Each structure stands twice: as structure tokens, then as C-alpha cells.
Amino acid sequence: MEIKQLEYFRAVVESGTISAAARKLSLSQPPLSFQMKKLEDELGLSLFERGRKEIHLTEAGQLLYQESGDLLRRLEALKLEVRSAGHHPILRIGVTPTTIPVLMPVLKGFQMDYPHIHYELWDENSYRLNHLLKEGMIDVALLRSPVFLGNLKSHLIRKENMVIVFCRKSYQFKKVALDQVSQYPLIVYRRYQKLIISAFDHRHLNCRIAYLCDDGRDAVELAKLGNGIAIVPASLKLIEKDLQVLPLEEKDLETEILLTWNTKNVGFETNLFLSYWQRTEI
């Protein structure tokens, strides 16, 4: 299996068809099809479901797509590290869409104190960042609960309540409690589904989930269209004239933001960053 084959494979998946990928890669279609068949032959299994106009991956194809992305990113990071050897150390930081606003003020101050350090930011969900930390592909991450840390070390940055987000033209609220929200279709970030349902069940309320999303930003976009009321973490910064953001009166719908690292993979720059963060809290 060659790096170029993996790059071709990902291009095919992301383009949707072999022909579209060939145009993107400036190749003719037959050589690209040959490379995909060669890759399947080397692995001894099918990566694509046959008989469809658009690309659909088998279970093995989905796994290869996910893992190859990490591998190719790590190779690029390795190139950067080698080129920077003896010049600039690199700190690899993982963030989620809802924790990046928490990181940025601290990172700005850290960068001013240590201008020689360069950075890689990995934007993923908490589950993926958890995996990347354990694999040693990133140095530190800002995760949001619920997440199983295992042997990873963490420092609680803060607890944060959930808020509701809705289109001003579609709904009108001044104060919001769950008994009011239960009367409307909800848009829920999937990883908080159990937490939210539990809060409703505890109060014997109906939780009318109309949309489940894998990204908090998708939930906000659906809310903007008036498709329902989104429940998201408060730090998902929203500046939209058509959107209203209100805190819930109930305080038990909360998540934790955790500064997390792998004690087996702590370099000098990681220690500097961890120490700096904790000093900012004093």
C-alpha cells in the first residue's frame, strides 16, 4: 500500500465518483480505477459497494478512510517537524468546535511568552481527539464531557450550562425552562442526546427530538432555518442577527471542558503549555 494510493482513495471518496476524482487529480479515469482495484487486491477486500453511480464505502472502506486521514496528516506533521528540527518546536493541540473559543485567549498569551513555538491545531470531536491523544498524534486537547478518558490525565477548566438557540422569526421566548421547550421540535447534538433525554425524563417531560446532528454547528444552522430549537453548549459562540440564544433555567444540563493530555507523551513544550494554563487560573 502506497501513500499515493491512499491519497487517490480519499480523493475518490471526497469527490463522490471516480470521474470527478480523476478531474480533480488531473488524471484520466482508467489509471485511477486501476489504482483503486490494485489497492483492494492488496488488502484482499472490497472498499466500495459496486453497482452504484455514486461512491458508497463498505465497512472496511469507511475504516480505511478514517484511519488514512490520520496517517496522512501525521505524515505531513512529520515532514514539518523534520524541516523545523533545530529551529522551531511544534505543539499539537486538539480542539472541538465548542472548545476553540476557550483555547484562543490562552493560546494568544502563551504565544506571546513563547514566540519560538509553532502550532498544529486539530479540529475534531472529543471522541476522535481522545483517540489521537492515546495514539500520540497530538500533545494536548480541550475535550468536552461526556467522554471516557481511560489512562489520560485531565484538568477541569470549567463547567458550562447548555443554552437554547432558535430563530427569532419562528419562536418567541423571554425565559426558558424545559417544560416550555418540550412543546417544540428539538435539534440535538448527538453526543449530548443521553444527557438531554435524561434531563427531560427526570421531569417526566416529552423530549421531541426532530434532528440529531454530529456537529454543534449543524444544529445551529438548522435552528437558523426555523426547523426547531437547538440545545448546545454555551461556549459555541453565536453572533447571528436572526438567532436568539437563551440560558435554560434548569442548571443540571451542563458539560465539563477538560484540558487533557497523555502522560506517556509529554514533551517540554507540552509541560510549558500545561503550566501556563494553570497559572492563568490563579
Short mmCIF file of C-alpha atoms in Angstrom, two decimals:
data_model
loop_
_atom_site.label_atom_id
_atom_site.label_comp_id
_atom_site.label_asym_id
_atom_site.label_seq_id
_atom_site.Cartn_x
_atom_site.Cartn_y
_atom_site.Cartn_z
CA MET A 1 0.00 0.00 0.00
CA GLU A 2 1.50 3.31 -1.10
CA ILE A 3 0.90 6.82 0.21
CA LYS A 4 -0.18 7.94 -3.25
CA GLN A 5 -2.83 5.18 -3.32
CA LEU A 6 -4.28 6.44 -0.05
CA GLU A 7 -4.36 9.99 -1.37
CA TYR A 8 -6.15 8.76 -4.52
CA PHE A 9 -8.57 6.73 -2.42
CA ARG A 10 -9.51 9.72 -0.27
CA ALA A 11 -9.91 11.90 -3.36
CA VAL A 12 -12.36 9.36 -4.83
CA VAL A 13 -14.39 9.26 -1.62
CA GLU A 14 -14.49 13.04 -1.22
CA SER A 15 -15.28 13.68 -4.90
CA GLY A 16 -18.15 11.19 -4.95
CA THR A 17 -17.23 9.49 -8.23
CA ILE A 18 -14.12 8.13 -9.95
CA SER A 19 -14.54 10.54 -12.85
CA ALA A 20 -14.83 13.59 -10.57
CA ALA A 21 -11.76 12.48 -8.63
CA ALA A 22 -9.81 11.95 -11.85
CA ARG A 23 -10.57 15.53 -12.93
CA LYS A 24 -9.55 16.83 -9.50
CA LEU A 25 -6.26 14.90 -9.64
CA SER A 26 -5.63 15.76 -13.32
CA LEU A 27 -5.61 12.07 -14.22
CA SER A 28 -7.53 10.05 -16.76
CA GLN A 29 -10.14 7.72 -15.29
CA PRO A 30 -8.65 4.28 -16.24
CA PRO A 31 -5.36 4.71 -14.28
CA LEU A 32 -7.28 5.91 -11.22
CA SER A 33 -9.69 2.96 -11.43
CA PHE A 34 -6.68 0.65 -11.76
CA GLN A 35 -5.11 2.11 -8.60
CA MET A 36 -8.34 1.57 -6.63
CA LYS A 37 -8.58 -2.05 -7.86
CA LYS A 38 -4.91 -2.57 -7.01
CA LEU A 39 -5.50 -1.22 -3.50
CA GLU A 40 -8.44 -3.58 -2.98
CA ASP A 41 -6.39 -6.52 -4.29
CA GLU A 42 -3.53 -5.72 -1.91
CA LEU A 43 -5.93 -5.57 1.04
CA GLY A 44 -7.89 -8.61 -0.11
CA LEU A 45 -11.30 -6.99 0.34
CA SER A 46 -13.75 -4.57 -1.25
CA LEU A 47 -13.63 -0.91 -0.29
CA PHE A 48 -16.55 0.23 -2.45
CA GLU A 49 -20.09 -1.05 -2.87
CA ARG A 50 -20.46 -1.91 -6.54
CA GLY A 51 -23.44 -1.13 -8.75
CA ARG A 52 -23.98 2.45 -7.56
CA LYS A 53 -23.47 5.65 -9.53
CA GLU A 54 -22.01 7.49 -6.56
CA ILE A 55 -19.35 6.19 -4.22
CA HIS A 56 -20.55 4.24 -1.19
CA LEU A 57 -17.99 2.65 1.11
CA THR A 58 -18.08 -0.78 2.66
CA GLU A 59 -17.35 -1.07 6.37
CA ALA A 60 -13.69 -1.71 5.51
CA GLY A 61 -13.69 1.32 3.22
CA GLN A 62 -15.08 3.53 5.96
CA LEU A 63 -12.37 2.37 8.36
CA LEU A 64 -9.63 2.96 5.79
CA TYR A 65 -10.96 6.43 5.02
CA GLN A 66 -10.98 7.42 8.68
CA GLU A 67 -7.60 5.96 9.59
CA SER A 68 -5.85 7.07 6.39
CA GLY A 69 -6.79 10.65 7.15
CA ASP A 70 -4.98 10.45 10.48
CA LEU A 71 -1.99 8.76 8.83
CA LEU A 72 -1.65 11.33 6.04
CA ARG A 73 -2.00 14.20 8.50
CA ARG A 74 0.65 12.64 10.71
CA LEU A 75 2.99 12.27 7.74
CA GLU A 76 2.53 15.95 6.91
CA ALA A 77 3.16 16.80 10.55
CA LEU A 78 6.30 14.65 10.50
CA LYS A 79 7.57 16.48 7.41
CA LEU A 80 7.00 19.78 9.19
CA GLU A 81 8.76 18.56 12.34
CA VAL A 82 11.77 17.31 10.37
CA ARG A 83 12.02 20.57 8.42
CA SER A 84 11.74 22.50 11.69
CA ALA A 85 14.32 20.37 13.52
CA GLY A 86 16.71 22.65 15.34
CA HIS A 87 14.57 25.69 14.51
CA HIS A 88 11.06 25.69 15.96
CA PRO A 89 9.43 23.12 18.27
CA ILE A 90 5.83 22.26 17.45
CA LEU A 91 2.93 21.91 19.88
CA ARG A 92 -0.02 19.89 18.53
CA ILE A 93 -3.32 20.95 20.11
CA GLY A 94 -6.70 19.30 19.62
CA VAL A 95 -9.91 21.32 19.86
CA THR A 96 -13.61 20.83 19.22
CA PRO A 97 -15.93 23.40 17.61
CA THR A 98 -17.22 24.33 21.07
CA THR A 99 -13.86 24.48 22.89
CA ILE A 100 -11.83 26.53 20.42
CA PRO A 101 -13.24 29.82 21.84
CA VAL A 102 -11.94 28.72 25.26
CA LEU A 103 -8.48 27.96 23.86
CA MET A 104 -7.81 31.10 21.85
CA PRO A 105 -7.33 33.70 24.64
CA VAL A 106 -4.93 31.40 26.50
CA LEU A 107 -3.07 30.45 23.33
CA LYS A 108 -2.59 34.13 22.46
CA GLY A 109 -0.93 34.80 25.82
CA PHE A 110 1.17 31.63 25.63
CA GLN A 111 2.37 32.56 22.15
CA MET A 112 3.48 35.97 23.38
CA ASP A 113 5.52 34.38 26.18
CA TYR A 114 6.98 31.62 23.97
CA PRO A 115 7.21 33.03 20.43
CA HIS A 116 9.65 30.33 19.28
CA ILE A 117 6.96 27.60 19.46
CA HIS A 118 4.89 26.78 16.37
CA TYR A 119 1.49 25.05 16.42
CA GLU A 120 -0.72 22.49 14.75
CA LEU A 121 -4.44 22.74 15.55
CA TRP A 122 -6.51 19.58 15.06
CA ASP A 123 -10.24 20.30 14.86
CA GLU A 124 -12.18 17.11 15.68
CA ASN A 125 -14.88 15.88 18.04
CA SER A 126 -13.96 14.80 21.57
CA TYR A 127 -14.03 11.07 20.76
CA ARG A 128 -11.57 11.48 17.88
CA LEU A 129 -9.29 13.74 19.92
CA ASN A 130 -9.34 11.19 22.72
CA HIS A 131 -8.12 8.57 20.24
CA LEU A 132 -5.45 10.90 18.80
CA LEU A 133 -4.10 11.62 22.28
CA LYS A 134 -3.84 7.93 23.08
CA GLU A 135 -2.05 7.30 19.77
CA GLY A 136 0.41 10.12 20.45
CA MET A 137 -0.64 12.07 17.36
CA ILE A 138 -1.42 15.23 19.34
CA ASP A 139 0.11 16.59 22.55
CA VAL A 140 -2.82 18.14 24.39
CA ALA A 141 -6.54 18.62 23.76
CA LEU A 142 -9.54 20.51 25.05
CA LEU A 143 -12.26 17.89 25.36
CA ARG A 144 -15.85 18.22 26.42
CA SER A 145 -17.65 15.70 28.58
CA PRO A 146 -19.14 13.15 28.37
CA VAL A 147 -16.00 11.31 27.23
CA PHE A 148 -14.17 8.24 28.58
CA LEU A 149 -10.57 9.23 29.28
CA GLY A 150 -9.11 5.91 30.38
CA ASN A 151 -5.45 6.50 31.27
CA LEU A 152 -5.40 10.07 30.01
CA LYS A 153 -4.78 12.86 32.51
CA SER A 154 -7.14 15.84 32.66
CA HIS A 155 -7.62 19.20 34.35
CA LEU A 156 -11.09 20.68 34.75
CA ILE A 157 -11.19 24.09 33.08
CA ARG A 158 -14.82 24.85 33.81
CA LYS A 159 -18.36 23.54 33.92
CA GLU A 160 -20.75 25.01 31.43
CA ASN A 161 -24.52 25.07 31.10
CA MET A 162 -26.39 24.32 27.90
CA VAL A 163 -28.34 27.04 26.11
CA ILE A 164 -31.17 27.02 23.59
CA VAL A 165 -30.79 28.55 20.17
CA PHE A 166 -33.75 29.43 17.95
CA CYS A 167 -34.82 31.59 15.03
CA ARG A 168 -36.32 34.88 16.20
CA LYS A 169 -38.92 34.76 13.43
CA SER A 170 -40.15 31.28 14.37
CA TYR A 171 -40.22 31.28 18.17
CA GLN A 172 -40.65 33.82 20.94
CA PHE A 173 -39.22 33.27 24.43
CA LYS A 174 -38.04 35.55 27.21
CA LYS A 175 -37.23 32.95 29.84
CA VAL A 176 -36.87 29.28 29.03
CA ALA A 177 -37.47 26.13 31.07
CA LEU A 178 -37.55 22.55 29.87
CA ASP A 179 -41.33 22.28 30.25
CA GLN A 180 -41.67 25.05 27.64
CA VAL A 181 -39.06 23.55 25.33
CA SER A 182 -40.75 20.14 25.48
CA GLN A 183 -43.62 21.52 23.40
CA TYR A 184 -41.42 22.13 20.35
CA PRO A 185 -39.25 20.07 17.96
CA LEU A 186 -35.68 19.87 19.22
CA ILE A 187 -32.35 19.84 17.42
CA VAL A 188 -29.79 17.89 19.43
CA TYR A 189 -26.04 17.42 19.08
CA ARG A 190 -25.80 13.60 19.13
CA ARG A 191 -23.16 13.30 21.83
CA TYR A 192 -25.45 15.10 24.30
CA GLN A 193 -28.51 13.03 23.39
CA LYS A 194 -28.44 10.87 26.54
CA LEU A 195 -27.76 13.85 28.80
CA ILE A 196 -30.66 15.82 27.35
CA ILE A 197 -33.13 12.93 27.30
CA SER A 198 -32.22 12.14 30.92
CA ALA A 199 -32.98 15.73 31.98
CA PHE A 200 -36.40 15.56 30.31
CA ASP A 201 -37.18 12.09 31.70
CA HIS A 202 -36.26 13.22 35.21
CA ARG A 203 -39.03 15.81 34.96
CA HIS A 204 -41.48 13.45 33.21
CA LEU A 205 -41.40 15.62 30.09
CA ASN A 206 -41.59 14.59 26.45
CA CYS A 207 -38.32 15.12 24.54
CA ARG A 208 -39.35 15.73 20.93
CA ILE A 209 -36.07 15.27 19.04
CA ALA A 210 -36.63 16.19 15.40
CA TYR A 211 -32.96 16.27 14.34
CA LEU A 212 -29.81 14.56 15.60
CA CYS A 213 -26.53 16.14 14.46
CA ASP A 214 -22.88 15.15 14.68
CA ASP A 215 -21.69 18.74 14.96
CA GLY A 216 -22.99 21.58 17.11
CA ARG A 217 -22.61 23.96 14.19
CA ASP A 218 -25.04 21.87 12.14
CA ALA A 219 -27.58 22.12 14.95
CA VAL A 220 -27.24 25.91 14.90
CA GLU A 221 -27.70 26.06 11.12
CA LEU A 222 -30.91 24.02 11.39
CA ALA A 223 -32.15 26.32 14.15
CA LYS A 224 -31.41 29.32 11.94
CA LEU A 225 -33.78 27.89 9.33
CA GLY A 226 -36.55 27.65 11.93
CA ASN A 227 -36.58 23.85 11.90
CA GLY A 228 -36.65 23.60 15.67
CA ILE A 229 -34.91 24.63 18.88
CA ALA A 230 -31.26 23.64 19.26
CA ILE A 231 -29.73 22.74 22.63
CA VAL A 232 -25.96 23.36 22.57
CA PRO A 233 -23.10 24.28 24.95
CA ALA A 234 -22.91 27.96 25.88
CA SER A 235 -19.36 28.42 24.54
CA LEU A 236 -20.47 27.77 20.97
CA LYS A 237 -20.18 31.46 20.15
CA LEU A 238 -23.14 32.72 18.13
CA ILE A 239 -23.37 36.14 16.56
CA GLU A 240 -26.30 35.93 14.18
CA LYS A 241 -28.94 38.61 13.84
CA ASP A 242 -31.63 36.01 13.08
CA LEU A 243 -30.79 33.84 16.10
CA GLN A 244 -31.72 34.18 19.76
CA VAL A 245 -29.66 32.47 22.46
CA LEU A 246 -31.09 31.99 25.95
CA PRO A 247 -29.89 30.08 29.03
CA LEU A 248 -32.07 27.32 30.41
CA GLU A 249 -33.50 27.91 33.86
CA GLU A 250 -32.51 24.37 34.88
CA LYS A 251 -28.86 24.12 35.92
CA ASP A 252 -28.36 20.36 35.73
CA LEU A 253 -27.88 20.34 31.95
CA GLU A 254 -24.15 21.03 31.97
CA THR A 255 -20.92 19.71 30.48
CA GLU A 256 -17.29 19.96 31.53
CA ILE A 257 -14.40 21.34 29.47
CA LEU A 258 -11.26 19.34 30.18
CA LEU A 259 -7.65 20.11 29.36
CA THR A 260 -6.37 16.62 28.58
CA TRP A 261 -3.01 15.01 27.84
CA ASN A 262 -1.28 11.64 27.68
CA THR A 263 1.28 11.23 30.48
CA LYS A 264 3.23 8.80 28.25
CA ASN A 265 3.77 11.51 25.66
CA VAL A 266 4.58 14.76 27.48
CA GLY A 267 7.33 16.82 25.89
CA PHE A 268 8.95 20.03 27.08
CA GLU A 269 6.54 22.28 25.14
CA THR A 270 3.51 20.37 26.46
CA ASN A 271 4.70 20.86 30.04
CA LEU A 272 5.19 24.56 29.35
CA PHE A 273 1.66 24.84 27.98
CA LEU A 274 0.06 22.91 30.86
CA SER A 275 1.90 25.01 33.44
CA TYR A 276 0.99 28.23 31.68
CA TRP A 277 -2.70 27.33 31.52
CA GLN A 278 -2.84 26.53 35.22
CA ARG A 279 -1.06 29.81 36.04
CA THR A 280 -3.73 31.75 34.13
CA GLU A 281 -6.37 30.34 36.51
CA ILE A 282 -4.71 31.61 39.67
#
